[in-house]
Amino acid sequence: MKLGELIRVIEKKFPKNLQYNWDNSGLNIGYEEKNISRILTTLEITEETVDEAIKSNVDLIISHHPFLFSKINKIVDTDVKGKLVIKLIENNIAVYCMHTNYDIAFGGLNDYFLEVIGIENCGVLDPISSYGDYENGEMVGLGRIGKLEKPTTIENFIIDLKERLKLNTIRFVGKNINGIVKNIAVVTGAGAEYFEMIASNDIDVLITGDMKYHQAVDAYEMGVNVLDLGHYGTEYIFSDAMKKYIDEEIGGMEVQVSTKMLNPFIDC
């Protein structure tokens, strides 16, 4: 399949125009006439994932986080990003990124997260807007609301999350870990600021990553329960989600999930 054709199929389901204006989703490196037969999916593009792609003769890397994000003034092998750009181009590997558009889109990362943890999806947490005829004009936005089939304690909920997501640690902010959880909100990635929104809603726990100390203090004082899984902990499943989508909805290509995804934090 040509890269351009693949992109058009993907963007029909996950439109690029859903992304925030500061983002850089879409084709970061490559040309649309390139033939694609082997794909690597990953959360982040690092030197290890690029080397993995080269070793596996990959034609395309699909990552969640944009590869080219901050301004680049030069492409040289003495620069970390420049070195990877050169290596990718020399090995004829294209790069396509799906970031905030994939977070927002129906069937995207927040929806898949709820599927993985086995919780009923009750809709969008923070509706932003509708985009033409996308999903018949339905309001889209960041985050999702979920409902547990049976109420449980926050402590037991944490144990279940760690098992389902294969996480060693989850940080809890709240006054009572034995409190009951029935309704949750999920914002994958860095969504800690949403604790203020759920404070006035019938939501028992916010699941997200990257909560700062002062946000945690304020959430605690307001009686809001937050589970901080870390940025990686809420988003590494992007790789599995995209493999599943391509295998089931597109087919005809070999898709492998990166085994070199980087979580820069180590549990000690």
Coordinates of C-alpha atoms in Angstrom, one line a residue:
M1 CA 0.0 0.0 0.0
K2 CA 1.2 3.5 -0.8
L3 CA 1.9 5.7 2.3
G4 CA -0.5 8.3 1.1
E5 CA -3.3 5.8 0.8
L6 CA -2.6 4.5 4.2
I7 CA -2.6 8.0 5.7
R8 CA -6.0 8.8 4.1
V9 CA -7.5 5.6 5.6
I10 CA -6.1 6.4 9.0
E11 CA -7.2 10.1 8.9
K12 CA -10.7 9.2 7.9
K13 CA -11.0 7.5 11.3
F14 CA -8.7 9.8 13.2
P15 CA -8.7 13.2 11.4
K16 CA -5.6 15.3 11.7
N17 CA -7.6 18.5 12.0
L18 CA -8.8 17.3 15.5
Q19 CA -5.4 18.1 16.9
Y20 CA -4.6 21.2 19.0
N21 CA -3.0 24.1 17.0
W22 CA 0.3 23.7 18.9
D23 CA 0.6 20.0 17.9
N24 CA 2.5 18.4 15.0
S25 CA 0.5 15.2 14.2
G26 CA 0.7 13.8 10.7
L27 CA 3.6 12.9 8.4
N28 CA 6.8 14.1 9.9
I29 CA 9.2 12.4 7.5
G30 CA 8.6 10.7 4.2
Y31 CA 6.8 10.9 0.9
E32 CA 3.3 9.7 0.1
E33 CA 4.3 7.5 -2.9
K34 CA 6.4 5.3 -0.7
N35 CA 5.3 1.6 -0.6
I36 CA 4.6 0.4 2.9
S37 CA 4.6 -3.3 3.9
R38 CA 6.1 -3.3 7.4
I39 CA 5.2 -0.9 10.2
L40 CA 6.6 -0.3 13.7
T41 CA 4.2 1.2 16.3
T42 CA 5.7 3.1 19.3
L43 CA 4.9 5.7 21.9
E44 CA 8.0 7.7 21.3
I45 CA 10.8 7.7 18.7
T46 CA 14.2 7.3 20.3
E47 CA 17.5 6.0 19.1
E48 CA 16.6 2.5 20.3
T49 CA 13.3 2.5 18.4
V50 CA 15.0 3.8 15.2
D51 CA 17.6 1.0 15.5
E52 CA 14.9 -1.5 16.1
A53 CA 13.1 -0.3 12.9
I54 CA 16.3 -0.5 10.9
K55 CA 17.0 -4.1 12.1
S56 CA 13.4 -5.2 11.3
N57 CA 13.5 -3.6 7.8
V58 CA 10.5 -1.3 8.7
D59 CA 9.1 1.1 6.1
L60 CA 7.1 3.2 8.5
I61 CA 7.2 4.1 12.2
I62 CA 3.8 5.3 13.6
S63 CA 4.3 7.0 17.0
H64 CA 2.0 8.7 19.4
H65 CA 4.2 11.6 20.3
P66 CA 5.3 13.8 17.4
F67 CA 8.9 13.2 16.3
L68 CA 9.5 16.7 15.1
F69 CA 7.9 19.0 17.7
S70 CA 10.3 21.8 18.7
K71 CA 11.9 24.0 16.1
I72 CA 15.0 22.5 14.5
N73 CA 17.7 25.0 13.2
K74 CA 20.1 22.4 11.8
I75 CA 20.2 18.7 11.0
V76 CA 23.6 17.4 12.0
D77 CA 24.8 14.1 13.5
T78 CA 26.1 15.9 16.6
D79 CA 22.6 16.9 17.6
V80 CA 20.4 14.2 19.2
K81 CA 17.3 14.8 17.0
G82 CA 19.4 15.6 13.9
K83 CA 21.2 12.3 14.2
L84 CA 17.9 10.4 14.2
V85 CA 16.6 12.4 11.3
I86 CA 19.7 11.5 9.2
K87 CA 19.5 7.9 10.2
L88 CA 15.8 7.6 9.3
I89 CA 16.2 9.2 5.9
E90 CA 19.3 7.2 5.1
N91 CA 17.4 4.0 5.8
N92 CA 14.3 5.2 3.9
I93 CA 12.0 5.0 7.0
A94 CA 8.9 7.3 7.1
V95 CA 7.5 8.7 10.3
Y96 CA 3.8 9.3 10.9
C97 CA 2.6 10.7 14.3
M98 CA -0.9 10.7 15.9
H99 CA -1.0 12.8 19.0
T100 CA -3.8 15.0 20.3
N101 CA -6.0 14.1 17.3
Y102 CA -5.8 10.5 18.5
D103 CA -6.4 11.5 22.1
I104 CA -9.6 13.3 21.0
A105 CA -11.0 11.1 18.3
F106 CA -13.7 8.5 18.9
G107 CA -12.0 5.1 19.0
G108 CA -8.7 6.8 20.0
L109 CA -6.5 6.4 23.0
N110 CA -8.9 7.4 25.7
D111 CA -11.5 5.1 24.4
Y112 CA -9.0 2.2 24.1
F113 CA -7.8 2.9 27.6
L114 CA -11.3 2.3 29.0
E115 CA -11.5 -0.9 26.9
V116 CA -8.2 -2.2 28.3
I117 CA -9.2 -1.6 31.9
G118 CA -12.7 -3.1 31.3
I119 CA -14.9 -0.2 32.2
E120 CA -18.0 1.0 30.4
N121 CA -17.5 4.1 28.3
C122 CA -20.1 6.8 29.2
G123 CA -18.8 9.6 26.8
V124 CA -16.6 12.6 26.5
L125 CA -15.3 14.4 29.6
D126 CA -14.5 17.8 28.1
P127 CA -16.5 18.4 24.9
I128 CA -14.8 20.9 22.7
S129 CA -16.5 21.2 19.4
S130 CA -18.0 19.3 16.4
Y131 CA -16.0 19.0 13.2
G132 CA -18.2 19.1 10.1
D133 CA -19.6 15.7 9.3
Y134 CA -17.1 13.8 11.5
E135 CA -19.1 11.2 13.4
N136 CA -22.3 13.0 12.2
G137 CA -21.4 16.2 13.9
E138 CA -21.1 14.7 17.4
M139 CA -19.2 16.8 19.9
V140 CA -15.7 15.7 20.4
G141 CA -13.2 16.5 23.2
L142 CA -10.5 15.3 25.5
G143 CA -10.9 12.7 28.2
R144 CA -13.7 10.1 28.8
I145 CA -16.1 9.3 31.6
G146 CA -16.4 5.6 32.7
K147 CA -18.6 3.6 35.0
L148 CA -17.6 0.5 36.9
E149 CA -19.9 -2.5 36.7
K150 CA -19.7 -2.9 40.5
P151 CA -18.5 -0.3 43.0
T152 CA -15.2 -1.1 44.7
T153 CA -12.7 0.6 47.0
I154 CA -10.1 2.8 45.5
E155 CA -7.4 0.5 46.9
N156 CA -8.9 -2.5 45.1
F157 CA -9.4 -0.4 42.0
I158 CA -5.7 0.5 42.1
I159 CA -4.7 -3.2 42.4
D160 CA -6.8 -4.1 39.4
L161 CA -5.4 -1.2 37.3
K162 CA -1.8 -2.2 38.1
E163 CA -2.6 -5.8 36.9
R164 CA -4.4 -4.8 33.7
L165 CA -1.8 -2.2 32.7
K166 CA 1.2 -4.1 34.0
L167 CA 2.3 -1.2 36.2
N168 CA 4.5 -1.5 39.3
T169 CA 3.3 1.7 40.9
I170 CA 0.4 4.2 40.9
R171 CA 0.4 7.4 42.8
F172 CA -2.8 8.2 44.8
V173 CA -3.9 11.6 45.8
G174 CA -6.9 11.7 48.2
K175 CA -8.0 11.5 51.8
N176 CA -9.4 8.0 51.9
I177 CA -7.9 5.1 49.8
N178 CA -10.8 3.0 51.2
G179 CA -13.4 5.3 49.6
I180 CA -15.8 3.8 47.1
V181 CA -15.3 4.3 43.4
K182 CA -18.1 3.9 40.8
N183 CA -17.7 6.7 38.3
I184 CA -14.3 7.7 36.9
A185 CA -12.7 10.1 34.5
V186 CA -9.7 9.3 32.2
V187 CA -7.4 11.7 30.5
T188 CA -4.4 9.9 29.1
G189 CA -1.0 11.6 29.1
A190 CA -0.8 14.9 31.0
G191 CA -4.3 15.7 32.2
A192 CA -3.8 16.6 35.9
E193 CA -5.4 20.0 35.5
Y194 CA -8.8 18.3 35.0
F195 CA -9.0 17.6 38.8
E196 CA -10.7 21.0 39.0
M197 CA -13.4 20.0 36.5
I198 CA -14.3 16.8 38.2
A199 CA -14.5 18.4 41.6
S200 CA -17.9 19.7 40.7
N201 CA -19.1 16.5 39.0
D202 CA -20.3 13.1 40.2
I203 CA -16.9 11.5 39.5
D204 CA -15.1 9.5 42.2
V205 CA -11.6 9.3 40.7
L206 CA -9.6 11.0 37.9
I207 CA -7.0 8.7 36.2
T208 CA -4.2 10.6 34.4
G209 CA -0.5 11.3 34.5
D210 CA 2.1 14.0 35.3
M211 CA 0.4 15.5 38.3
K212 CA 2.5 18.2 39.9
Y213 CA 3.0 18.7 43.6
H214 CA 0.9 21.9 43.9
Q215 CA -1.9 20.4 41.8
A216 CA -1.9 17.4 44.2
V217 CA -2.1 19.6 47.2
D218 CA -5.0 21.5 45.8
A219 CA -6.8 18.3 44.7
Y220 CA -6.3 16.9 48.2
E221 CA -7.7 20.0 49.8
M222 CA -10.7 19.9 47.5
G223 CA -11.4 16.3 48.3
V224 CA -10.7 15.1 44.8
N225 CA -9.2 11.6 44.3
V226 CA -6.6 11.3 41.6
L227 CA -4.6 8.3 40.3
D228 CA -1.4 9.4 38.6
L229 CA -0.2 6.5 36.4
G230 CA 2.6 8.6 34.9
H231 CA 2.6 9.7 31.3
Y232 CA 4.1 6.4 30.0
G233 CA 1.6 4.4 32.1
T234 CA -1.4 5.9 30.5
E235 CA -0.1 6.0 26.9
Y236 CA 2.2 3.1 26.1
I237 CA -0.9 1.1 25.0
F238 CA -1.0 3.3 21.9
S239 CA 1.3 0.8 20.2
D240 CA -1.1 -2.1 20.8
A241 CA -4.1 0.1 19.8
M242 CA -2.6 1.0 16.5
K243 CA -1.5 -2.5 15.7
K244 CA -5.0 -3.8 16.4
Y245 CA -6.6 -1.0 14.2
I246 CA -4.3 -1.6 11.2
D247 CA -4.6 -5.4 11.5
E248 CA -8.4 -5.4 11.8
E249 CA -9.4 -2.4 9.7
I250 CA -6.7 -2.1 7.0
G251 CA -4.6 -5.3 6.8
G252 CA -2.1 -6.3 4.2
M253 CA 0.9 -5.2 6.2
E254 CA 3.1 -6.6 8.9
V255 CA 2.8 -4.5 12.1
Q256 CA 5.0 -5.0 15.1
V257 CA 4.8 -3.3 18.5
S258 CA 8.1 -1.8 19.6
T259 CA 9.9 -3.7 22.3
K260 CA 12.2 -0.7 22.9
M261 CA 9.7 1.9 24.2
L262 CA 11.2 4.2 26.7
N263 CA 9.9 4.8 30.2
P264 CA 12.6 7.2 31.5
F265 CA 11.4 6.6 35.1
I266 CA 12.5 3.5 37.0
D267 CA 10.7 2.2 40.0
C268 CA 13.2 1.8 42.8

